[in-house]
Coordinates of C-alpha atoms in Angstrom, one line a residue:
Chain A
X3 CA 73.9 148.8 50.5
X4 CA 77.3 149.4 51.7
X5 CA 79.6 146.7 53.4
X6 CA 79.4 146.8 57.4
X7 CA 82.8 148.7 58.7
X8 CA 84.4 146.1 60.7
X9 CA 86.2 148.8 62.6
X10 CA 83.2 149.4 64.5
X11 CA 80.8 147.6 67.3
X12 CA 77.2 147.2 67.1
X13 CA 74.1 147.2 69.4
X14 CA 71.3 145.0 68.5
X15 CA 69.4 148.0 68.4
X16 CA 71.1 148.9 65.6
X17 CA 73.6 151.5 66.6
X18 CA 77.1 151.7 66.0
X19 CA 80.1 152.8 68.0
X20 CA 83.7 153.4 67.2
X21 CA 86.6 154.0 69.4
X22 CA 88.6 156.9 68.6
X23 CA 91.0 157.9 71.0
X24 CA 91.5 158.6 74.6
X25 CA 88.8 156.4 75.5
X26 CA 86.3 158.6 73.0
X27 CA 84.0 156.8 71.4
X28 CA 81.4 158.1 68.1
X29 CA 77.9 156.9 67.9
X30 CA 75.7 156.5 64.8
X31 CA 72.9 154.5 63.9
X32 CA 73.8 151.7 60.9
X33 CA 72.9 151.4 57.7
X34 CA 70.9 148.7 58.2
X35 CA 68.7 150.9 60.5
X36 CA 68.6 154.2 57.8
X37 CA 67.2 152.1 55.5
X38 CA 64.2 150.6 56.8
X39 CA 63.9 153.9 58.7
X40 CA 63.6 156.2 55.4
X41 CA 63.9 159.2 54.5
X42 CA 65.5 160.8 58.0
X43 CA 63.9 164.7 58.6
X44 CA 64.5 165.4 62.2
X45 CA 67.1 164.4 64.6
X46 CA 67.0 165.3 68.1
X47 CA 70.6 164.8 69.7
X48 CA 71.5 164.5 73.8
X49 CA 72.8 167.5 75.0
X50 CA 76.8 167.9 75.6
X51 CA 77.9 167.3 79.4
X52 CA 75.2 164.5 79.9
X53 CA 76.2 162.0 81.7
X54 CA 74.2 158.5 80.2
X55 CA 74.4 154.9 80.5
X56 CA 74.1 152.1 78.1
X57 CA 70.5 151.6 77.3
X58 CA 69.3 154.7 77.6
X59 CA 67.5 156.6 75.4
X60 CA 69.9 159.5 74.4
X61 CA 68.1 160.5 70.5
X62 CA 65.1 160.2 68.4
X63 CA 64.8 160.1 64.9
X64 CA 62.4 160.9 62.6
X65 CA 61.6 159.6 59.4
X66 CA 58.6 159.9 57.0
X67 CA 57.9 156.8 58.3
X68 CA 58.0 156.7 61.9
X69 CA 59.7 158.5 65.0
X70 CA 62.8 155.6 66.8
X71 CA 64.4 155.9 69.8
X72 CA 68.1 156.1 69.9
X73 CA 70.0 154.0 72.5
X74 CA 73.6 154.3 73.7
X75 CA 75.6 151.1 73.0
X76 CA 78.1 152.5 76.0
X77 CA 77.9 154.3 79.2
X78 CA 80.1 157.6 79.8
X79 CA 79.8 161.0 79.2
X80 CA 78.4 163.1 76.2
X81 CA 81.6 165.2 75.1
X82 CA 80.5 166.5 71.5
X83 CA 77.5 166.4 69.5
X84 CA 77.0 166.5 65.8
X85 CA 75.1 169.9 64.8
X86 CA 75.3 168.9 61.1
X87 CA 72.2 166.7 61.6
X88 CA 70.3 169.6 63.0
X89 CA 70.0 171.3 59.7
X90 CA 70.7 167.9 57.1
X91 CA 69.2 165.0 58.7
X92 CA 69.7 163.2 55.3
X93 CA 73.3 162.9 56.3
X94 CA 72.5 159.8 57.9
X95 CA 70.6 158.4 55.1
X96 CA 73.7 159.3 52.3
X97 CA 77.0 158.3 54.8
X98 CA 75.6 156.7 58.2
X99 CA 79.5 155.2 59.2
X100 CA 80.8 158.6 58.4
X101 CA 79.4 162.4 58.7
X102 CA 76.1 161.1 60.0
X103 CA 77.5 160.1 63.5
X104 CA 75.1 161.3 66.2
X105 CA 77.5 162.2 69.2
X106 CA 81.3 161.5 71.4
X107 CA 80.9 160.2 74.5
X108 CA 83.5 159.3 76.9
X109 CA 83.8 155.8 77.5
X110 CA 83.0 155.1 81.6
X111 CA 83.8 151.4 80.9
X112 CA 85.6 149.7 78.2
X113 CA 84.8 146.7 79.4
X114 CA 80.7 147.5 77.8
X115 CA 82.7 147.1 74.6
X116 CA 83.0 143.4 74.5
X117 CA 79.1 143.0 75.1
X118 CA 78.4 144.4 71.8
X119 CA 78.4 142.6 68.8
X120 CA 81.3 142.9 65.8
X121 CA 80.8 143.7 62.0
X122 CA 80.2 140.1 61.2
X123 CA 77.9 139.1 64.4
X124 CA 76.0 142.2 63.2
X125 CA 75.2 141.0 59.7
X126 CA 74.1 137.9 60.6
X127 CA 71.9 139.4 63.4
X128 CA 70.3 142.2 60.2
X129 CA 69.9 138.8 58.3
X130 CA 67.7 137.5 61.0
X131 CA 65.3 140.2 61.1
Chain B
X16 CA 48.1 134.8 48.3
X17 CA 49.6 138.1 46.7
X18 CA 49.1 140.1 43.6
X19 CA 51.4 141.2 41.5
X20 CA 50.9 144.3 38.7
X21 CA 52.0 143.7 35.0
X22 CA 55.2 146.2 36.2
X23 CA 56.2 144.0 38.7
X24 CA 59.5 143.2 37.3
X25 CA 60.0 146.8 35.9
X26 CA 59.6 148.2 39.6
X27 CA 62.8 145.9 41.0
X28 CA 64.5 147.1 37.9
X29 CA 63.9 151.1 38.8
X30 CA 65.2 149.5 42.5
X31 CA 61.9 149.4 44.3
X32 CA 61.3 148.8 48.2
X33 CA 58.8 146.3 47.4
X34 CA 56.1 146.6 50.4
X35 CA 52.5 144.6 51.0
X36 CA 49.7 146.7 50.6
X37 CA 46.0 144.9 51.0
X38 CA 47.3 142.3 49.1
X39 CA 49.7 143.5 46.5
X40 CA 53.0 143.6 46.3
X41 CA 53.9 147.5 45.9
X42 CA 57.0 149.8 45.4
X43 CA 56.9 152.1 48.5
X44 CA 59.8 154.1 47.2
X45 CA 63.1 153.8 44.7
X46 CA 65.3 155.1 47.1
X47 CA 64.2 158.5 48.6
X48 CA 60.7 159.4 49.1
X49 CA 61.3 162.6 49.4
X50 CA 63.3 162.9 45.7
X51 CA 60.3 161.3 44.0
X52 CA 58.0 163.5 46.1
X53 CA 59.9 167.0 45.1
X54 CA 59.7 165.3 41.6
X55 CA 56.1 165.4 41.2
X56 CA 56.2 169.1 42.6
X57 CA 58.2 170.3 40.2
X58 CA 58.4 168.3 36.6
X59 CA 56.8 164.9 36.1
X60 CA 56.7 161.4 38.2
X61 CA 54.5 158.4 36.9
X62 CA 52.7 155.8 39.7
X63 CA 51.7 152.1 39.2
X64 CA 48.1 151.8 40.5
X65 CA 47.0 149.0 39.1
X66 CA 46.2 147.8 42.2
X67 CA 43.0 150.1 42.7
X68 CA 39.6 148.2 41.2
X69 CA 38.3 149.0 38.0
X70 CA 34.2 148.5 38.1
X71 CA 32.0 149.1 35.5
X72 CA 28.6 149.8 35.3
X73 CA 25.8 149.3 31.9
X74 CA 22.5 149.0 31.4
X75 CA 19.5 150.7 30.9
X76 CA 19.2 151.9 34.7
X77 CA 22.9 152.0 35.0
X78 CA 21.8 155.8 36.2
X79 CA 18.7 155.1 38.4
X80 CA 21.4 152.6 40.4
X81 CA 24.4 154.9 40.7
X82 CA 21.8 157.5 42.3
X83 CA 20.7 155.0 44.8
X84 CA 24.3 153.4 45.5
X85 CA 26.3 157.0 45.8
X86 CA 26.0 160.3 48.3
X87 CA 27.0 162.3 44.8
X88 CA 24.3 162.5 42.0
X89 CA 25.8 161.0 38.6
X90 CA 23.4 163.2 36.6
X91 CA 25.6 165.7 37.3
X92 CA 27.5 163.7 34.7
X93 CA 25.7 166.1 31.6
X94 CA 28.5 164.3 29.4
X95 CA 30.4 161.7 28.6
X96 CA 34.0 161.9 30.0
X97 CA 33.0 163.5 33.2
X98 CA 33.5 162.6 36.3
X99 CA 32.5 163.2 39.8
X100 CA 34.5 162.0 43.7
X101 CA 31.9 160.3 45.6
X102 CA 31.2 158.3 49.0
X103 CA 29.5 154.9 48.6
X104 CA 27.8 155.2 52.6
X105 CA 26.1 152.4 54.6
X106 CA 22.9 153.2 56.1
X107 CA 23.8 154.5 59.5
X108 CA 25.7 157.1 56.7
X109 CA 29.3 155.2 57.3
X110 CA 31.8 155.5 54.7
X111 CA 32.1 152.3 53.2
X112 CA 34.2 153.6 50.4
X113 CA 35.4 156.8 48.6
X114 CA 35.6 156.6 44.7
X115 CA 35.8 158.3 41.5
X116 CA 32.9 157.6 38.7
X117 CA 33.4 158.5 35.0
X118 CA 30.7 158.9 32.5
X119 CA 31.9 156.4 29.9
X120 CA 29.9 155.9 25.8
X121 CA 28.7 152.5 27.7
X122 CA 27.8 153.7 31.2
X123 CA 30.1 154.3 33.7
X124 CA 33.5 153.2 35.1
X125 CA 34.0 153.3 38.9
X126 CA 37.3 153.3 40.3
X127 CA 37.6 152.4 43.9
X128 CA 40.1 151.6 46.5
X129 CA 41.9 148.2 46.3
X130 CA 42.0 147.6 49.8
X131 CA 38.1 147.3 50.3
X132 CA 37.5 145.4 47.1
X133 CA 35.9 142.4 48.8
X134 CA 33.1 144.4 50.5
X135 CA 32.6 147.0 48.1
X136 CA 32.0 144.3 45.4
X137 CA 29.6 142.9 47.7
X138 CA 28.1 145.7 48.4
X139 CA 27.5 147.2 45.2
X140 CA 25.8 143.4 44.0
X141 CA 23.7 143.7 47.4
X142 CA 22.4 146.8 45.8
X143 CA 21.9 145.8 42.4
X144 CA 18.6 144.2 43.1
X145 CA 15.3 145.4 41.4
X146 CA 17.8 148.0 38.8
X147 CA 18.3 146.3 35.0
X148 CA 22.5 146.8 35.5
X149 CA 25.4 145.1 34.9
X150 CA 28.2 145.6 37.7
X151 CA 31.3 144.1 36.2
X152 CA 35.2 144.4 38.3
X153 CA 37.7 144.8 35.1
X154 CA 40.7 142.9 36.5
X155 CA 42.3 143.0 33.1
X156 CA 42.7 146.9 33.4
X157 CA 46.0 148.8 34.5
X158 CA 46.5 152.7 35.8
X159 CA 49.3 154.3 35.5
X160 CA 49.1 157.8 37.5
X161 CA 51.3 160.5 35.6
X162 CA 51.7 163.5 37.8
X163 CA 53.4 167.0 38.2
X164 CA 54.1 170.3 36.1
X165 CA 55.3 168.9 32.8
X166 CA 53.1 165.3 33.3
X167 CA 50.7 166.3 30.3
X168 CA 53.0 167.2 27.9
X169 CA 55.2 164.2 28.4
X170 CA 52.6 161.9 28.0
X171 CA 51.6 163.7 24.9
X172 CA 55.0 163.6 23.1
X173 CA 55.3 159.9 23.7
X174 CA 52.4 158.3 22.5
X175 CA 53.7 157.5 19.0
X176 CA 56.0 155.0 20.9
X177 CA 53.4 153.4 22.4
X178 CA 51.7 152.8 18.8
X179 CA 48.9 155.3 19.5
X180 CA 47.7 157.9 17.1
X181 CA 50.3 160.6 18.5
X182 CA 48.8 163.5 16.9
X183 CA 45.2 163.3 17.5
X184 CA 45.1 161.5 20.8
X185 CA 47.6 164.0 22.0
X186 CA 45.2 166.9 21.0
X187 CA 42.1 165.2 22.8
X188 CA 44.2 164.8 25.9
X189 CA 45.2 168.5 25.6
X190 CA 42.1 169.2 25.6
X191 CA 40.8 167.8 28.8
X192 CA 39.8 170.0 31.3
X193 CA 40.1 169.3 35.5
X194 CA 37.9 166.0 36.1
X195 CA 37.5 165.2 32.4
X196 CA 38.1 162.1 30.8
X197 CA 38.5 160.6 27.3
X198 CA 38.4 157.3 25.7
X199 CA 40.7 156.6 23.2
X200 CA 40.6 153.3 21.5
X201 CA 41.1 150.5 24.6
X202 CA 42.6 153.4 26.5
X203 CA 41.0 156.0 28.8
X204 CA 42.6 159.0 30.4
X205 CA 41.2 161.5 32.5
X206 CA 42.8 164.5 34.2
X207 CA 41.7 162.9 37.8
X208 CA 44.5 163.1 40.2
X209 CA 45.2 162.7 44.3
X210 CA 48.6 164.9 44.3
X211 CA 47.2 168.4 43.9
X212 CA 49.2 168.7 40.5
X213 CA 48.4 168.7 36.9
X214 CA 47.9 165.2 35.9
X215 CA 46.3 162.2 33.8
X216 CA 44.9 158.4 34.8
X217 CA 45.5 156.7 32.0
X218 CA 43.1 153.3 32.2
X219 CA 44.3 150.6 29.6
X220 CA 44.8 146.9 29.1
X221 CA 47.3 146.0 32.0
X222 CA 49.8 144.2 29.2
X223 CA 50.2 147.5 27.7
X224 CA 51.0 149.1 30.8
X225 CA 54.9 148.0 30.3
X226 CA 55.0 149.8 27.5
X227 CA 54.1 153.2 28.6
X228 CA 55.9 152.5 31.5
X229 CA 59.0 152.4 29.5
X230 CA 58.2 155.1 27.0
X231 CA 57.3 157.2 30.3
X232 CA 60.7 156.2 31.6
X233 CA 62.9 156.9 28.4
X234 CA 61.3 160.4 28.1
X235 CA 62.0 161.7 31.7
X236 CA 59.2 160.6 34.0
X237 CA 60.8 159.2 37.2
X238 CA 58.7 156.1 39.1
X239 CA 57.4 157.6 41.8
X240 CA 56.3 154.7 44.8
X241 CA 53.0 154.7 47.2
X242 CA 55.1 156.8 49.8
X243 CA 55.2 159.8 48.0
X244 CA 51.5 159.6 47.0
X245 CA 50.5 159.1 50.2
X246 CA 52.7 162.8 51.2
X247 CA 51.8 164.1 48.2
X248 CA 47.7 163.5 48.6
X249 CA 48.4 164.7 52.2
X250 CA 49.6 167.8 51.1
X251 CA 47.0 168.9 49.3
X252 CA 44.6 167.6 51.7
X253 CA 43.0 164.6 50.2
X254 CA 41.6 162.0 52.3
X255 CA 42.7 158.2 52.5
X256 CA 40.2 155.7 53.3
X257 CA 40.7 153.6 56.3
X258 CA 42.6 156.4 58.0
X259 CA 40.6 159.8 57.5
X260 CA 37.2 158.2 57.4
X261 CA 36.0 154.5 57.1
X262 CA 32.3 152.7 58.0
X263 CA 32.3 154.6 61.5
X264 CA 32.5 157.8 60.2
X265 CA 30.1 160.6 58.7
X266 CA 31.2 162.2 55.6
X267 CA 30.2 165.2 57.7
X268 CA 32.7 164.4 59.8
X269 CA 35.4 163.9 57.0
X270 CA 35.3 166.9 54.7
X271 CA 33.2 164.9 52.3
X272 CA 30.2 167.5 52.6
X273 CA 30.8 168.7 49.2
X274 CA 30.5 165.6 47.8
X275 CA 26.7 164.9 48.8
X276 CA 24.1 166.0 46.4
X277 CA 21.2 166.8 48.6
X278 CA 19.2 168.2 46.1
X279 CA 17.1 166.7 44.3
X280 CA 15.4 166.2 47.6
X281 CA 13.5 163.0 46.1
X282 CA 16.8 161.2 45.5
X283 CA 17.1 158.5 48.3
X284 CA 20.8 157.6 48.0
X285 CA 21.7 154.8 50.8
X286 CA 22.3 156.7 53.7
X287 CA 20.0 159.8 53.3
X288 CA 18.2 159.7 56.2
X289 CA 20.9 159.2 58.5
X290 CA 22.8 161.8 56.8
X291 CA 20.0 164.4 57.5
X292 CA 20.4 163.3 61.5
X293 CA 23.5 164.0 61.4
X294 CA 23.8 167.4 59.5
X295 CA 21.2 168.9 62.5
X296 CA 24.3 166.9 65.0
X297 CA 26.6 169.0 63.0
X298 CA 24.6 172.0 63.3
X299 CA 23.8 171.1 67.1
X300 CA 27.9 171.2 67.3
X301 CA 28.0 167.6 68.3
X302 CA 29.3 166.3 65.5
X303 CA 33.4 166.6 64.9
X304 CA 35.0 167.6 62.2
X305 CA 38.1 167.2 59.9
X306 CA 40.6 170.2 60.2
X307 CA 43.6 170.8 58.9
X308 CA 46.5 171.1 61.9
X309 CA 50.4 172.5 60.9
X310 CA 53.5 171.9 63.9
X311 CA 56.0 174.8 62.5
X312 CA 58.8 173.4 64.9
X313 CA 60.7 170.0 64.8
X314 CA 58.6 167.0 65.3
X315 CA 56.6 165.2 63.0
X316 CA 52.6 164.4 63.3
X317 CA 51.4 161.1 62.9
X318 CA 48.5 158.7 62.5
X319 CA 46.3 158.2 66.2
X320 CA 48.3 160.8 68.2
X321 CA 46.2 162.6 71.0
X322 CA 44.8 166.4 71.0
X323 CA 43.5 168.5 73.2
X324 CA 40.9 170.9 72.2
X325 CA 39.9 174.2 73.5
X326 CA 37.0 176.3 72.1
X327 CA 37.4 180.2 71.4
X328 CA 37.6 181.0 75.3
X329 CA 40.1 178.6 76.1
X330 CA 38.1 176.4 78.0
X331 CA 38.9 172.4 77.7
X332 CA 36.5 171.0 75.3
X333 CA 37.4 167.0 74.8
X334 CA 39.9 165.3 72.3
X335 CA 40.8 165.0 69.3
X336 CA 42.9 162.4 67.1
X337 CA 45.6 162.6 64.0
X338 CA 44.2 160.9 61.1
X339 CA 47.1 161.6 59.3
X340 CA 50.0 163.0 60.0
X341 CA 53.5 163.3 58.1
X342 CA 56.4 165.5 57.5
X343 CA 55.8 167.9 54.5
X344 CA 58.3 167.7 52.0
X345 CA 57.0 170.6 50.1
X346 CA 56.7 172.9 53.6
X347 CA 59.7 171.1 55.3
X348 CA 57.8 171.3 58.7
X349 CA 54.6 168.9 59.2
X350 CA 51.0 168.8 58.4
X351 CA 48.0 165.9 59.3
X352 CA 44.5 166.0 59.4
X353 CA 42.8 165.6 62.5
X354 CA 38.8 165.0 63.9
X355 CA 38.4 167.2 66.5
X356 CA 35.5 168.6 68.8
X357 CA 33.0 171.2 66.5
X358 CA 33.9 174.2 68.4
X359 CA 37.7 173.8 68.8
X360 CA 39.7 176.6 68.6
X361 CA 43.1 175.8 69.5
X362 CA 45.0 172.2 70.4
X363 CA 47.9 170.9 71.3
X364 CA 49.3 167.7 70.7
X365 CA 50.1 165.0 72.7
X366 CA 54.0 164.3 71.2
X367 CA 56.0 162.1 72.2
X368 CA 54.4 163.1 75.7
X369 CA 54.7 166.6 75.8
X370 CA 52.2 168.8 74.9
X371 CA 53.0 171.1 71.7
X372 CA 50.7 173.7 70.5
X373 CA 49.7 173.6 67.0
X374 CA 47.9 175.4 64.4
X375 CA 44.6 175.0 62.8
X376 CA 44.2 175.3 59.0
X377 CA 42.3 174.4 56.2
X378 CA 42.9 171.2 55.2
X379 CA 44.7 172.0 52.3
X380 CA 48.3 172.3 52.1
X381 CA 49.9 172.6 48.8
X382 CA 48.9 173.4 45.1
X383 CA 50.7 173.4 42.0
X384 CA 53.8 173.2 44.4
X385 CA 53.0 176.4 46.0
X386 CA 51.5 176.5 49.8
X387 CA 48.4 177.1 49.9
X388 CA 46.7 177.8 54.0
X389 CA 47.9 181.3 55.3

């Protein structure tokens, strides 16, 4: 299992997000959460213009194991999906921290940021599971 | 308390997910699912299923008891090293297990599901009474499930490592024909499979198990876990007990007609009579049946979603359930099994709440890595 990117904030829910620029931020899920998920097959992504908040169910994924919800870790705007996943869901499985991020989003509140939990909070939280 | 197989320790080493399954600590996959799946499909993958009980049955009415205890008629066994798939029914004509029974020199060897073990042990006692037969569980005994395309041949070219007589036992296993078995010294393999490929149980001493494990290993069979068979069985439209059909359900009611030997009519196998009420239900249409359903667009089917059926005029009939559902590695869209109304025509399927249509097949998906339903 690959090391937990400590340049990234985590959800307890198992997504990640990553501050770009501009106040853009990336979404993913971890690797934690590909692995007990599986084999990924579908991934249904929010559509660009949306306008969510944190909590909210923006994306499902499907495994051969079970269909998960998708939560956003931040509140904002959807500003650029990643159509990759449409056609090779196994993206998230092989590089979840890298070409298996899930969508941009403008950040509405920075602030949301400091709720989540960093790269080593994270791990011990996966440890606890 | 949990079991462990005599590969235990060789499954961490191939880097099992170790899951528990009734009991038994079990490698649900390497790594990807999916890999060892396409690997059975299209060259050679080999399964620990240890797990699954070993009975066998002697004695002089060893017979006379199997044709009380099973729906299928073991004199259909005219030889040794055949075998037959069978339901072992209740009397209200439940399922109380599905199982394969081998003609053996001594009798015959039962192989039944691990996860109803307990009851089908107590069962098949409970049934022993007033029959000269001895009904013995062979703990000592390992499977190991070698399936796909090139399984027989690699089995065959490595059984001089395994300190077998290479050249004749390889010849013998050649031989075998679909749902033919042969013993060979302390072993016993059988061309018996649940994947819809080419394939061989082999049945033998669970400390030898390691070392045609390894031998498989070194000559290019990949370790294939429980959650590819389970796809793999799906595909080709096998049932699994406990999901397609359990004590609740008619074999009428789970594709398992073929497997009932009506005739002779004189044979009262436990569950007859109920059985015969229930073929006039199915007749009467009010009986449901097992069907095969495919979702060509994105979404996966899964175990105990919702249908709704609608006979050939498009009229509302009642509901239906996924048995079991998954994505089809082999199709790349998904596939399940689900009891629905007699008449049903069309459904849809309640997904994630919204209502998809879906398409009704026969429940069978894939052979010899080729799609099968049109």
């Amino acid at each position: 299992m690959s090391t937990i990117p400590d340049n990234c904030k985590f959800a307890t829910s198992h997504e990640w997000v990553r501050i770009d620029e501009d106040g853009i931020a990336t979404v993913g899920i971890s690797d934690h959460a590909q692995d007990a998920l599986g084999d990924i097959v579908f991934v249904d992504l929010p559509e660009v213009g949306a306008t969510i908040h944190a909590k909210d169910e923006v994306a499902v994924v499907e495994s051969v194991k079970a269909a998960s919800d998708v939560y956003s870790p931040v509140s904002g705007e959807i500003v650029e999906i990643n159509e990759e996943l449409l056609d090779a869901p196994e993206t998230v499985n092989s590089v979840p921290y890298d070409g298996g991020w899930f969508f941009k989003i403008r950040l509405e509140d920075a602030a949301e940021l400091d709720e989540l939990l960093d790269a080593e909070a994270y791990a011990e939280h996966c440890e606890g599971e | 308390m949990t079991n462990r197989t005599s590969l235990y320790q060789h499954h961490l080493d191939a880097g099992a997910k170790m899951v528990d399954f009734s009991g038994w600590e079990m490698p649900i996959n390497y790594g990807s699912q999916i890999e060892e799946h396409t690997q059975v499909r299209t060259a050679a993958g080999v399964f620990d299923v240890s797990h699954m009980t070993v009975v066998d049955v002697s004695g002089v009415d060893a017979e006379a008891y199997l044709q009380r205890l099973l729906a299928n008629d073991v004199a259909r066994l005219d030889e040794i090293g055949r075998a037959l798939y069978s339901g072992m029914l209740n009397d209200d004509g439940g399922v109380i297990d599905d199982l394969i029974v081998y003609r053996m020199s001594f009798g015959y060897r039962l192989v039944v599901n691990c996860a109803t073990r307990v009851k089908d042990l107590r069962w098949m006692a409970l049934q022993t009474t007033g029959y000269a037969v001895s009904v013995e569980e062979r703990p000592g005994l390992g499977i190991l499930a070698i399936h796909g395309p090139e399984s027989i041949e690699r089995v065959c070219q490595i059984l001089n490592d395994c300190g077998r007589e290479g050249e004749s036992e390889a010849a013998a296993i050649r031989a075998l024909g679909n749902f033919r078995g042969v013993e060979l010294g302390d072993w016993f393999v059988a061309r018996t499979g649940y994947t819809g490929e080419k394939g061989l149980e082999v049945i033998l001493p669970a400390e030898q198990a390691p070392q045609l494990w390894e031998a498989l290993l070194t000559g290019g069979v990949k370790p294939i876990g429980l959650g590819a068979r389970d796809t793999l069985r799906l595909e080709a439209g096998m049932n699994l007990y406990g999901h397609d059909m359990d004590e609740t359900v008619s074999p009428l009611s789970a594709n398992m007609g073929f497997s009932i030997a009506w005739e002779p009519s004189k044979r009262d196998f436990v569950g007859r009579a109920a059985l015969i009420a229930q073929r006039a239900e199915l007749e009467a249409g009010r009986l449901p049946i097992l069907t095969g359903i495919v979702l060509e667009e994105r979404g996966v089917l899964r175990e105990g979603q919702t249908l709704t059926c609608r006979d050939a005029d498009g009229i509302e009939i009642g509901q239906g359930v996924v048995t079991s559902g998954t994505f089809s590695p082999t199709l790349k869209h998904s596939i399940a099994l689900a009891r629905v109304p007699t008449y049903t025509a069309s459904c849809d399927v309640d997904l994630r709440s919204k209502a998809t249509p879906v398409r009704m097949v026969k429940p069978n998906f894939v052979r010899f890595g080729k799609k099968v339903f049109e």
